[in-house]
Amino acid sequence: MPPDSDGPLLRMRGVGKAFFGVRVLDDVDLDLHSGQVHALVGENGAGKSTLMKIASGVYQPDAGTLELAGQPVTLPDPRAAQAAGIGIIHQEFNLLPERTVAENVFLGREPMRRGLVDRRAMHARTAELLAGIGEDAITPQARVGRLSVAQQQVVEIVKALALDARVLIMDEPTASLAEHEVELLYQLVRRLQQRGIGILYVSHRLTEVFDLSGRITVLKDGRRVTTLDTAEATADTLVRHMVGRELSHYYPERAAPGSAGAARLTLSAAGNGRLHPVDLELRAGEVLGVGGLQGSGRSALARAVFGIDGFRTGRVLLDGEPVRVRSPRQAVRAGIAYVTEDRKGEGLALSQSVLDNALLAQRAVRPRWFGRAARTTTVRELLDAVEVHAAGTEQEIRYLSGGNQQKVVLARWLAMTPRVLLFDEPTRGIDVGAKAAIHDLIRRLAADGAAVLMISSELPELIGMSDRIVVMRDGAIAGELPAGASEEAVMGLATGAATSTEVPA
Amino acid sequence: MSTDVASPTGSAPAVPAGLGGGGRGGWGAGSIRPVLIILVLLLIAVGIRQPDFYDPPVLLAFLKRAAPLIILAAGQYFVIVAGDFDLSVGSLVTAEVVIAARLIDGDPAATWPVVALLLAFGLLVGLVNGVVTTLLQVPSFITTLGMYLVLVGAVYTWTGGSPRGALSEEFRMLGRRGVDGVPVLGQLPYAVLVLAGVAVLAVLAMRADFGKVLLAVGDNPRAARLTGVRTARVRTIAFLVSGACAAVAAILLGGFGGVSFQVGAGLEFTAITAVVLGGVVLGGGRGSVAGAMLGALTLQTLLTLLNLLGVSGALSSAVQGLIILAAVAVGTLRRRT
C-alpha cells in the first residue's frame, strides 16, 4: 500500500494509559510521516516505553486513537501490529543465536514447498532484503550467534522489513553498539528513510537525536511537552523541556557545608570492563548523589565497589586502608552495604519472613549459636525504628508494600553498622509517604558518620538529597556538581549536551 | 516489638485475607498441616485393618522399617530446600551396602572401621555432587544423575557383576536389633534411636543460622549472595548432609535385608516423593525438615496400608508417581493464589 502522501503514516491522538490507577501516559499526540525520523525523548519514566508499547500492540491504550495511513486501527497484540506494518527493534534482540540469519528472519512463517521448508526461497528472499538496505557483509546462511551486535541489529531490522514494516520503532538502538558501529547504524537509518519508512527513534542521547531526526517529541511525566522541528531545537531547550518541573517534595536538611568528615571510600583510577578508571572520594557524613542515564555506569560503579563485578584496575581505600573486594561477602565483612535497585530479584527472599530477611546478613556473615535471642531483639528494635508496617515479624515479606520491604532491607544493613552504604534507586516503586521516611533514614545514617552513595534517576530526589552530585556518562564520570545543582545541569552532563568544563563544579 | 509493627491494623496496608502466615502454620505451600492430616487418616485406616498395629512392639517395628526412608528424606530435604535435587542417593545406598559386604567379609573386627569408611564415602559423594553443581555450575539434576550412573557402573565393575563378601553380625545388628528390656516398649530398635538422633540434628540444623541461610539460598540465590552468603558452600553442605544420610540409611538397610544390587533401587524417587508430600516446594525456599520426615512416614504408612489391602507392589510405584504429581500441582496452585 503506498503511503498517503498528505497525512501522516502513523497518527496517535489523545493516547493515555494508567496502571493500577497510576497514570503513566496522558493525552499524548504524535504524528509520524513516511520517510521521517521522529525522535522521542524524555527522562526515565517519562512514558516513552509505554508509548512505544502501545504503538507496537503490547499495551492497549485506555484512551485515544491510532491511525495508520489514515485508517483507524486497533492493535490487540504485537502480531496485529506486525501485520499492520509496525515493527519494533528492542534493545534486547529476539533472535535465536543457534539459527541462521534466514531462519531467524522467517521464523514461524518459513516458505514451504511440498511440506518442507523451501530453504532456497528463504535464502534468496533474505539476500534480497539484505541487499535492499545495502548490507553486503551478512550472508543469509550465517549463524546469528557469530555475528557482531551491530549485525544482529541489522538482522532484527531485516526481520521487520520482511513483514513489510512501514513504521519502525527503534528503542535506544545505539545502547548496545560500539562507537564505530554507530556510524553504520546512521547510514542504515538514512537508507530506511529513503525507502519511505517512518522511524520512531527513542533515545536519551541528544547527539543522535540531532544527527538523525527531523522532528522531536518531548515527553515528561507521561505528557507531551512539545513537538518541534529538529532544526529549531537546541540541546539547551530540549533539556529544559525534559526536566523543568517543580520540587513537590521536601527533603531532609543537608549536611552543613564543610562538615563532611574523613574519606571513608577512595577510588583511584579504579576501573573494569564496564567502567573507565574512576577517581572518587566518599566522605563520612555525606550523601554523594550519582546521576546519569540508564546504562551510564552508575550501577556498574556500585556493583564494582560491592564486589559483584569487581574493579580490575586501580586502587580502593576504605578508611585509608587499601582493600580488595572480590565478592559481596568480602564487601559486607568490610562494612559496605548495597541496597539494590531490583528489590525483589536481588534484595529479598520473598517466601521468608520479615524477621528472617532482616537477619540474613548477620546470619550469613556472623553465624552463631549462642546470643541469638539478643541479636533478634536488636533486629526487632531496628524494624521498629525504621517503622516497618507489617502484620508481624513472622509475616512473609512478599505481602508487604514496596516501601515496607525497602525498610526491611535497610534494617538488615543497619544491623551490620556499615561504614559505607550504596543505594541504587532507593525509592523506586515506593509510595510518597514511605519515600520521605527512607530519605530521612538515609540522611540520619550519614549524620551518624556513614558515607552514603546514592544512585537515582529521579532528578528531584538526586538534587534534593545529595551534598554533592557526580554525573556519569558512558562508563565514566562526566562531571561533578555541587549541592542544589539544577536539573538542567545534571541532564546536560548526563546526555552530553554539556561537558564538565561548561558547568561550574 | 511495638504495637505498631505487631498490629495488623494501623496504617499498614491490609494483608489479603488468607494469605498471611504461610511458611510455618496455615495451609500455604510449605505448611506441614496437610501431611499431618493425611498421616492421621492413614494411621487410622491401618489400625482398622490391623488392630494390633498400635501395640508398642508392632509400632516400633513399623518405625524401624520406616527409619531408612525418613533419614533419606531428611537428607534430601536439605538439598531440595536449597533449590537442588539429589538423584544419586539410591545408587549410593546400594554402593555402600555392597562396599560394606566386600570390605567386612564376615570379619566382626572390621565392622566399626567400615562404618566410619561408609560415612566418609557418603560425605565424599556429597562433596563431589556439591562441587560439580556449584563450582562447575552443572544443574544438580544432571550432576546427581551422572553420579547415580557412575556409582552403579563402578559397583558392578568392582564386584564383577555380583556382590561378594558378607556383612558381619555386628553390622547387621544396627538394622535388626535394639535395646532390650525397655519398660512398656519391650525392645527399642537401634534404628529408631538412630532415626531420633538424625531427626534431632536435622531440626537443630534448620533452626540454626545455617538452616535459615539455606532457606534463603533456595528462595533467592542472588539476593542471598548479595547479602554476603557463600551460596556455593551452603549448597555443597546440603549435598554433604544428603550423602551422609544416605550412608546412615544404607547401614540400617544392610541390616534389614541381604546384600544385593537392589537394596537402594528407586530410593531416590521415593525420598523425593516423601519430601514433596511433606509440603516442601521443589525449587527451594519453602518447607520444613519436620514436614519432609513426616512425608516419609506418611508414604511408608501408605505403602503399608496398600500392602495390607493386598495391592501389588507394582501399583505402589504408580501411587508414588501420582503423589508427586498431585503434590507439586497443588503446591503450584497454592503459590499462584
PDB file of C-alpha atoms in Angstrom, chain A residues 18-184:
ATOM      1  CA  ALA A  18      -2.827   4.012  33.534  1.00  0.00           C
ATOM      2  CA  PHE A  19      -1.527   1.089  35.566  1.00  0.00           C
ATOM      3  CA  PHE A  20      -3.275   0.333  38.837  1.00  0.00           C
ATOM      4  CA  GLY A  21      -4.623   3.838  38.950  1.00  0.00           C
ATOM      5  CA  VAL A  22      -1.272   5.465  38.248  1.00  0.00           C
ATOM      6  CA  ARG A  23      -1.420   7.491  35.074  1.00  0.00           C
ATOM      7  CA  VAL A  24       1.765   6.867  33.121  1.00  0.00           C
ATOM      8  CA  LEU A  25       0.635   8.347  29.822  1.00  0.00           C
ATOM      9  CA  ASP A  26      -1.858  11.126  29.392  1.00  0.00           C
ATOM     10  CA  ASP A  27      -3.312  12.672  26.259  1.00  0.00           C
ATOM     11  CA  VAL A  28      -0.303  12.190  24.003  1.00  0.00           C
ATOM     12  CA  ASP A  29      -0.427  13.147  20.314  1.00  0.00           C
ATOM     13  CA  LEU A  30       2.164  12.058  17.831  1.00  0.00           C
ATOM     14  CA  ASP A  31       2.410  12.148  14.031  1.00  0.00           C
ATOM     15  CA  LEU A  32       4.964  10.088  12.186  1.00  0.00           C
ATOM     16  CA  HIS A  33       5.325  10.714   8.472  1.00  0.00           C
ATOM     17  CA  SER A  34       6.650   8.476   5.776  1.00  0.00           C
ATOM     18  CA  GLY A  35      10.393   8.861   5.369  1.00  0.00           C
ATOM     19  CA  GLN A  36      10.692  10.751   8.609  1.00  0.00           C
ATOM     20  CA  VAL A  37      12.840  10.070  11.630  1.00  0.00           C
ATOM     21  CA  HIS A  38      10.843  11.233  14.613  1.00  0.00           C
ATOM     22  CA  ALA A  39      12.753  11.262  17.876  1.00  0.00           C
ATOM     23  CA  LEU A  40      11.031  10.567  21.164  1.00  0.00           C
ATOM     24  CA  VAL A  41      12.941  11.912  24.131  1.00  0.00           C
ATOM     25  CA  GLY A  42      12.385  12.262  27.849  1.00  0.00           C
ATOM     26  CA  GLU A  43      13.761  11.214  31.193  1.00  0.00           C
ATOM     27  CA  ASN A  44      13.494   7.688  32.562  1.00  0.00           C
ATOM     28  CA  GLY A  45       9.859   7.196  33.423  1.00  0.00           C
ATOM     29  CA  ALA A  46       8.596   9.935  31.140  1.00  0.00           C
ATOM     30  CA  GLY A  47       6.405   7.444  29.291  1.00  0.00           C
ATOM     31  CA  LYS A  48       8.494   6.699  26.205  1.00  0.00           C
ATOM     32  CA  SER A  49       8.437   2.963  26.564  1.00  0.00           C
ATOM     33  CA  THR A  50       4.727   2.910  27.362  1.00  0.00           C
ATOM     34  CA  LEU A  51       4.025   4.885  24.211  1.00  0.00           C
ATOM     35  CA  MET A  52       6.232   2.531  22.200  1.00  0.00           C
ATOM     36  CA  LYS A  53       4.470  -0.483  23.609  1.00  0.00           C
ATOM     37  CA  ILE A  54       1.105   0.966  22.703  1.00  0.00           C
ATOM     38  CA  ALA A  55       2.275   1.619  19.147  1.00  0.00           C
ATOM     39  CA  SER A  56       3.547  -1.940  18.864  1.00  0.00           C
ATOM     40  CA  GLY A  57       0.474  -3.639  20.303  1.00  0.00           C
ATOM     41  CA  VAL A  58       1.975  -4.732  23.612  1.00  0.00           C
ATOM     42  CA  TYR A  59      -0.263  -2.464  25.684  1.00  0.00           C
ATOM     43  CA  GLN A  60      -3.806  -1.333  24.977  1.00  0.00           C
ATOM     44  CA  PRO A  61      -4.397   2.379  25.458  1.00  0.00           C
ATOM     45  CA  ASP A  62      -7.144   3.424  27.904  1.00  0.00           C
ATOM     46  CA  ALA A  63      -7.860   6.495  25.851  1.00  0.00           C
ATOM     47  CA  GLY A  64      -7.105   7.888  22.431  1.00  0.00           C
ATOM     48  CA  THR A  65      -6.899   6.559  18.896  1.00  0.00           C
ATOM     49  CA  LEU A  66      -4.336   5.190  16.494  1.00  0.00           C
ATOM     50  CA  GLU A  67      -4.474   5.694  12.740  1.00  0.00           C
ATOM     51  CA  LEU A  68      -2.288   4.030  10.181  1.00  0.00           C
ATOM     52  CA  ALA A  69      -2.184   5.767   6.790  1.00  0.00           C
ATOM     53  CA  GLY A  70      -5.461   7.461   7.608  1.00  0.00           C
ATOM     54  CA  GLN A  71      -7.270   4.316   8.719  1.00  0.00           C
ATOM     55  CA  PRO A  72      -8.191   3.858  12.373  1.00  0.00           C
ATOM     56  CA  VAL A  73      -6.554   0.708  13.758  1.00  0.00           C
ATOM     57  CA  THR A  74      -6.606  -1.231  16.979  1.00  0.00           C
ATOM     58  CA  LEU A  75      -3.649  -3.389  17.843  1.00  0.00           C
ATOM     59  CA  PRO A  76      -4.819  -6.057  20.263  1.00  0.00           C
ATOM     60  CA  ASP A  77      -1.414  -7.788  20.306  1.00  0.00           C
ATOM     61  CA  PRO A  78       2.103  -7.497  18.851  1.00  0.00           C
ATOM     62  CA  ARG A  79       1.190  -9.796  15.957  1.00  0.00           C
ATOM     63  CA  ALA A  80      -1.560  -7.428  14.889  1.00  0.00           C
ATOM     64  CA  ALA A  81       0.944  -4.577  14.931  1.00  0.00           C
ATOM     65  CA  GLN A  82       3.329  -6.583  12.764  1.00  0.00           C
ATOM     66  CA  ALA A  83       0.568  -7.412  10.335  1.00  0.00           C
ATOM     67  CA  ALA A  84      -0.348  -3.741  10.164  1.00  0.00           C
ATOM     68  CA  GLY A  85       3.232  -2.901   9.236  1.00  0.00           C
ATOM     69  CA  ILE A  86       4.630  -1.677  12.538  1.00  0.00           C
ATOM     70  CA  GLY A  87       7.938  -3.218  13.506  1.00  0.00           C
ATOM     71  CA  ILE A  88       9.861  -2.675  16.692  1.00  0.00           C
ATOM     72  CA  ILE A  89      13.559  -3.142  17.356  1.00  0.00           C
ATOM     73  CA  HIS A  90      14.043  -3.682  21.053  1.00  0.00           C
ATOM     74  CA  GLN A  91      17.235  -3.026  22.953  1.00  0.00           C
ATOM     75  CA  GLU A  92      17.347  -6.727  23.703  1.00  0.00           C
ATOM     76  CA  PHE A  93      17.194  -8.678  20.479  1.00  0.00           C
ATOM     77  CA  ASN A  94      14.732 -11.509  19.973  1.00  0.00           C
ATOM     78  CA  LEU A  95      16.990 -13.714  17.909  1.00  0.00           C
ATOM     79  CA  LEU A  96      17.883 -17.380  18.089  1.00  0.00           C
ATOM     80  CA  PRO A  97      21.687 -17.407  18.186  1.00  0.00           C
ATOM     81  CA  GLU A  98      21.977 -21.027  17.020  1.00  0.00           C
ATOM     82  CA  ARG A  99      19.948 -20.440  13.854  1.00  0.00           C
ATOM     83  CA  THR A 100      20.949 -18.802  10.602  1.00  0.00           C
ATOM     84  CA  VAL A 101      20.072 -15.293   9.545  1.00  0.00           C
ATOM     85  CA  ALA A 102      17.443 -16.545   7.112  1.00  0.00           C
ATOM     86  CA  GLU A 103      15.889 -18.884   9.660  1.00  0.00           C
ATOM     87  CA  ASN A 104      15.585 -16.009  12.089  1.00  0.00           C
ATOM     88  CA  VAL A 105      14.101 -13.666   9.532  1.00  0.00           C
ATOM     89  CA  PHE A 106      11.453 -16.194   8.531  1.00  0.00           C
ATOM     90  CA  LEU A 107      10.946 -17.749  11.951  1.00  0.00           C
ATOM     91  CA  GLY A 108       7.464 -19.183  12.247  1.00  0.00           C
ATOM     92  CA  ARG A 109       6.495 -18.383   8.628  1.00  0.00           C
ATOM     93  CA  GLU A 110       9.063 -20.239   6.619  1.00  0.00           C
ATOM     94  CA  PRO A 111       8.250 -20.553   2.903  1.00  0.00           C
ATOM     95  CA  MET A 112       7.089 -24.133   2.306  1.00  0.00           C
ATOM     96  CA  ARG A 113       7.379 -26.349  -0.706  1.00  0.00           C
ATOM     97  CA  ARG A 114       5.837 -29.806  -0.739  1.00  0.00           C
ATOM     98  CA  GLY A 115       5.556 -29.823   3.028  1.00  0.00           C
ATOM     99  CA  LEU A 116       9.190 -28.929   3.594  1.00  0.00           C
ATOM    100  CA  VAL A 117      10.892 -25.642   4.289  1.00  0.00           C
ATOM    101  CA  ASP A 118      11.983 -24.145   0.999  1.00  0.00           C
ATOM    102  CA  ARG A 119      15.468 -23.101   2.048  1.00  0.00           C
ATOM    103  CA  ARG A 120      16.401 -21.833  -1.361  1.00  0.00           C
ATOM    104  CA  ALA A 121      13.491 -19.406  -1.475  1.00  0.00           C
ATOM    105  CA  MET A 122      14.143 -18.389   2.115  1.00  0.00           C
ATOM    106  CA  HIS A 123      17.798 -17.638   1.438  1.00  0.00           C
ATOM    107  CA  ALA A 124      17.045 -15.811  -1.798  1.00  0.00           C
ATOM    108  CA  ARG A 125      14.437 -13.606  -0.182  1.00  0.00           C
ATOM    109  CA  THR A 126      16.715 -12.838   2.775  1.00  0.00           C
ATOM    110  CA  ALA A 127      19.597 -11.969   0.463  1.00  0.00           C
ATOM    111  CA  GLU A 128      17.266  -9.641  -1.424  1.00  0.00           C
ATOM    112  CA  LEU A 129      16.227  -7.891   1.764  1.00  0.00           C
ATOM    113  CA  LEU A 130      19.822  -7.539   2.925  1.00  0.00           C
ATOM    114  CA  ALA A 131      20.839  -6.116  -0.440  1.00  0.00           C
ATOM    115  CA  GLY A 132      17.892  -3.749  -0.291  1.00  0.00           C
ATOM    116  CA  ILE A 133      19.373  -1.975   2.690  1.00  0.00           C
ATOM    117  CA  GLY A 134      22.894  -2.067   1.296  1.00  0.00           C
ATOM    118  CA  GLU A 135      24.109  -4.741   3.672  1.00  0.00           C
ATOM    119  CA  ASP A 136      26.652  -6.985   1.984  1.00  0.00           C
ATOM    120  CA  ALA A 137      28.703  -8.298   4.901  1.00  0.00           C
ATOM    121  CA  ILE A 138      25.978 -10.635   6.161  1.00  0.00           C
ATOM    122  CA  THR A 139      25.021 -13.829   4.347  1.00  0.00           C
ATOM    123  CA  PRO A 140      21.628 -15.492   4.851  1.00  0.00           C
ATOM    124  CA  GLN A 141      23.393 -18.728   5.851  1.00  0.00           C
ATOM    125  CA  ALA A 142      25.460 -17.141   8.660  1.00  0.00           C
ATOM    126  CA  ARG A 143      24.710 -18.291  12.176  1.00  0.00           C
ATOM    127  CA  VAL A 144      23.325 -15.339  14.139  1.00  0.00           C
ATOM    128  CA  GLY A 145      25.354 -16.108  17.254  1.00  0.00           C
ATOM    129  CA  ARG A 146      28.540 -15.500  15.256  1.00  0.00           C
ATOM    130  CA  LEU A 147      27.504 -12.018  14.138  1.00  0.00           C
ATOM    131  CA  SER A 148      28.516  -8.836  15.900  1.00  0.00           C
ATOM    132  CA  VAL A 149      25.930  -6.978  17.945  1.00  0.00           C
ATOM    133  CA  ALA A 150      25.560  -4.390  15.192  1.00  0.00           C
ATOM    134  CA  GLN A 151      24.995  -7.103  12.594  1.00  0.00           C
ATOM    135  CA  GLN A 152      22.426  -8.780  14.817  1.00  0.00           C
ATOM    136  CA  GLN A 153      20.630  -5.469  14.952  1.00  0.00           C
ATOM    137  CA  VAL A 154      20.598  -5.438  11.156  1.00  0.00           C
ATOM    138  CA  VAL A 155      19.032  -8.902  11.234  1.00  0.00           C
ATOM    139  CA  GLU A 156      16.322  -7.579  13.546  1.00  0.00           C
ATOM    140  CA  ILE A 157      15.652  -4.766  11.132  1.00  0.00           C
ATOM    141  CA  VAL A 158      15.528  -7.155   8.174  1.00  0.00           C
ATOM    142  CA  LYS A 159      13.112  -9.302  10.149  1.00  0.00           C
ATOM    143  CA  ALA A 160      10.806  -6.314  10.478  1.00  0.00           C
ATOM    144  CA  LEU A 161      11.213  -5.429   6.790  1.00  0.00           C
ATOM    145  CA  ALA A 162      10.369  -8.991   5.789  1.00  0.00           C
ATOM    146  CA  LEU A 163       6.972  -8.323   7.357  1.00  0.00           C
ATOM    147  CA  ASP A 164       6.595  -5.237   5.151  1.00  0.00           C
ATOM    148  CA  ALA A 165       7.037  -2.833   8.038  1.00  0.00           C
ATOM    149  CA  ARG A 166       6.199   0.760   7.130  1.00  0.00           C
ATOM    150  CA  VAL A 167       6.754   2.054  10.611  1.00  0.00           C
ATOM    151  CA  LEU A 168       9.856   1.073  12.530  1.00  0.00           C
ATOM    152  CA  ILE A 169      10.205   1.801  16.222  1.00  0.00           C
ATOM    153  CA  MET A 170      13.784   1.772  17.456  1.00  0.00           C
ATOM    154  CA  ASP A 171      14.341   1.684  21.187  1.00  0.00           C
ATOM    155  CA  GLU A 172      17.740   3.066  22.196  1.00  0.00           C
ATOM    156  CA  PRO A 173      19.317   1.449  19.147  1.00  0.00           C
ATOM    157  CA  THR A 174      22.848   2.558  19.945  1.00  0.00           C
ATOM    158  CA  ALA A 175      22.766   1.391  23.562  1.00  0.00           C
ATOM    159  CA  SER A 176      24.499  -1.880  22.761  1.00  0.00           C
ATOM    160  CA  LEU A 177      26.718  -0.694  19.911  1.00  0.00           C
ATOM    161  CA  ALA A 178      30.389   0.120  19.925  1.00  0.00           C
ATOM    162  CA  GLU A 179      31.327   3.619  18.796  1.00  0.00           C
ATOM    163  CA  HIS A 180      32.422   2.667  15.295  1.00  0.00           C
ATOM    164  CA  GLU A 181      29.198   0.747  14.776  1.00  0.00           C
ATOM    165  CA  VAL A 182      27.057   3.786  15.431  1.00  0.00           C
ATOM    166  CA  GLU A 183      28.016   5.359  12.117  1.00  0.00           C
ATOM    167  CA  LEU A 184      26.902   2.201  10.285  1.00  0.00           C
TER     168      LEU A 184
END
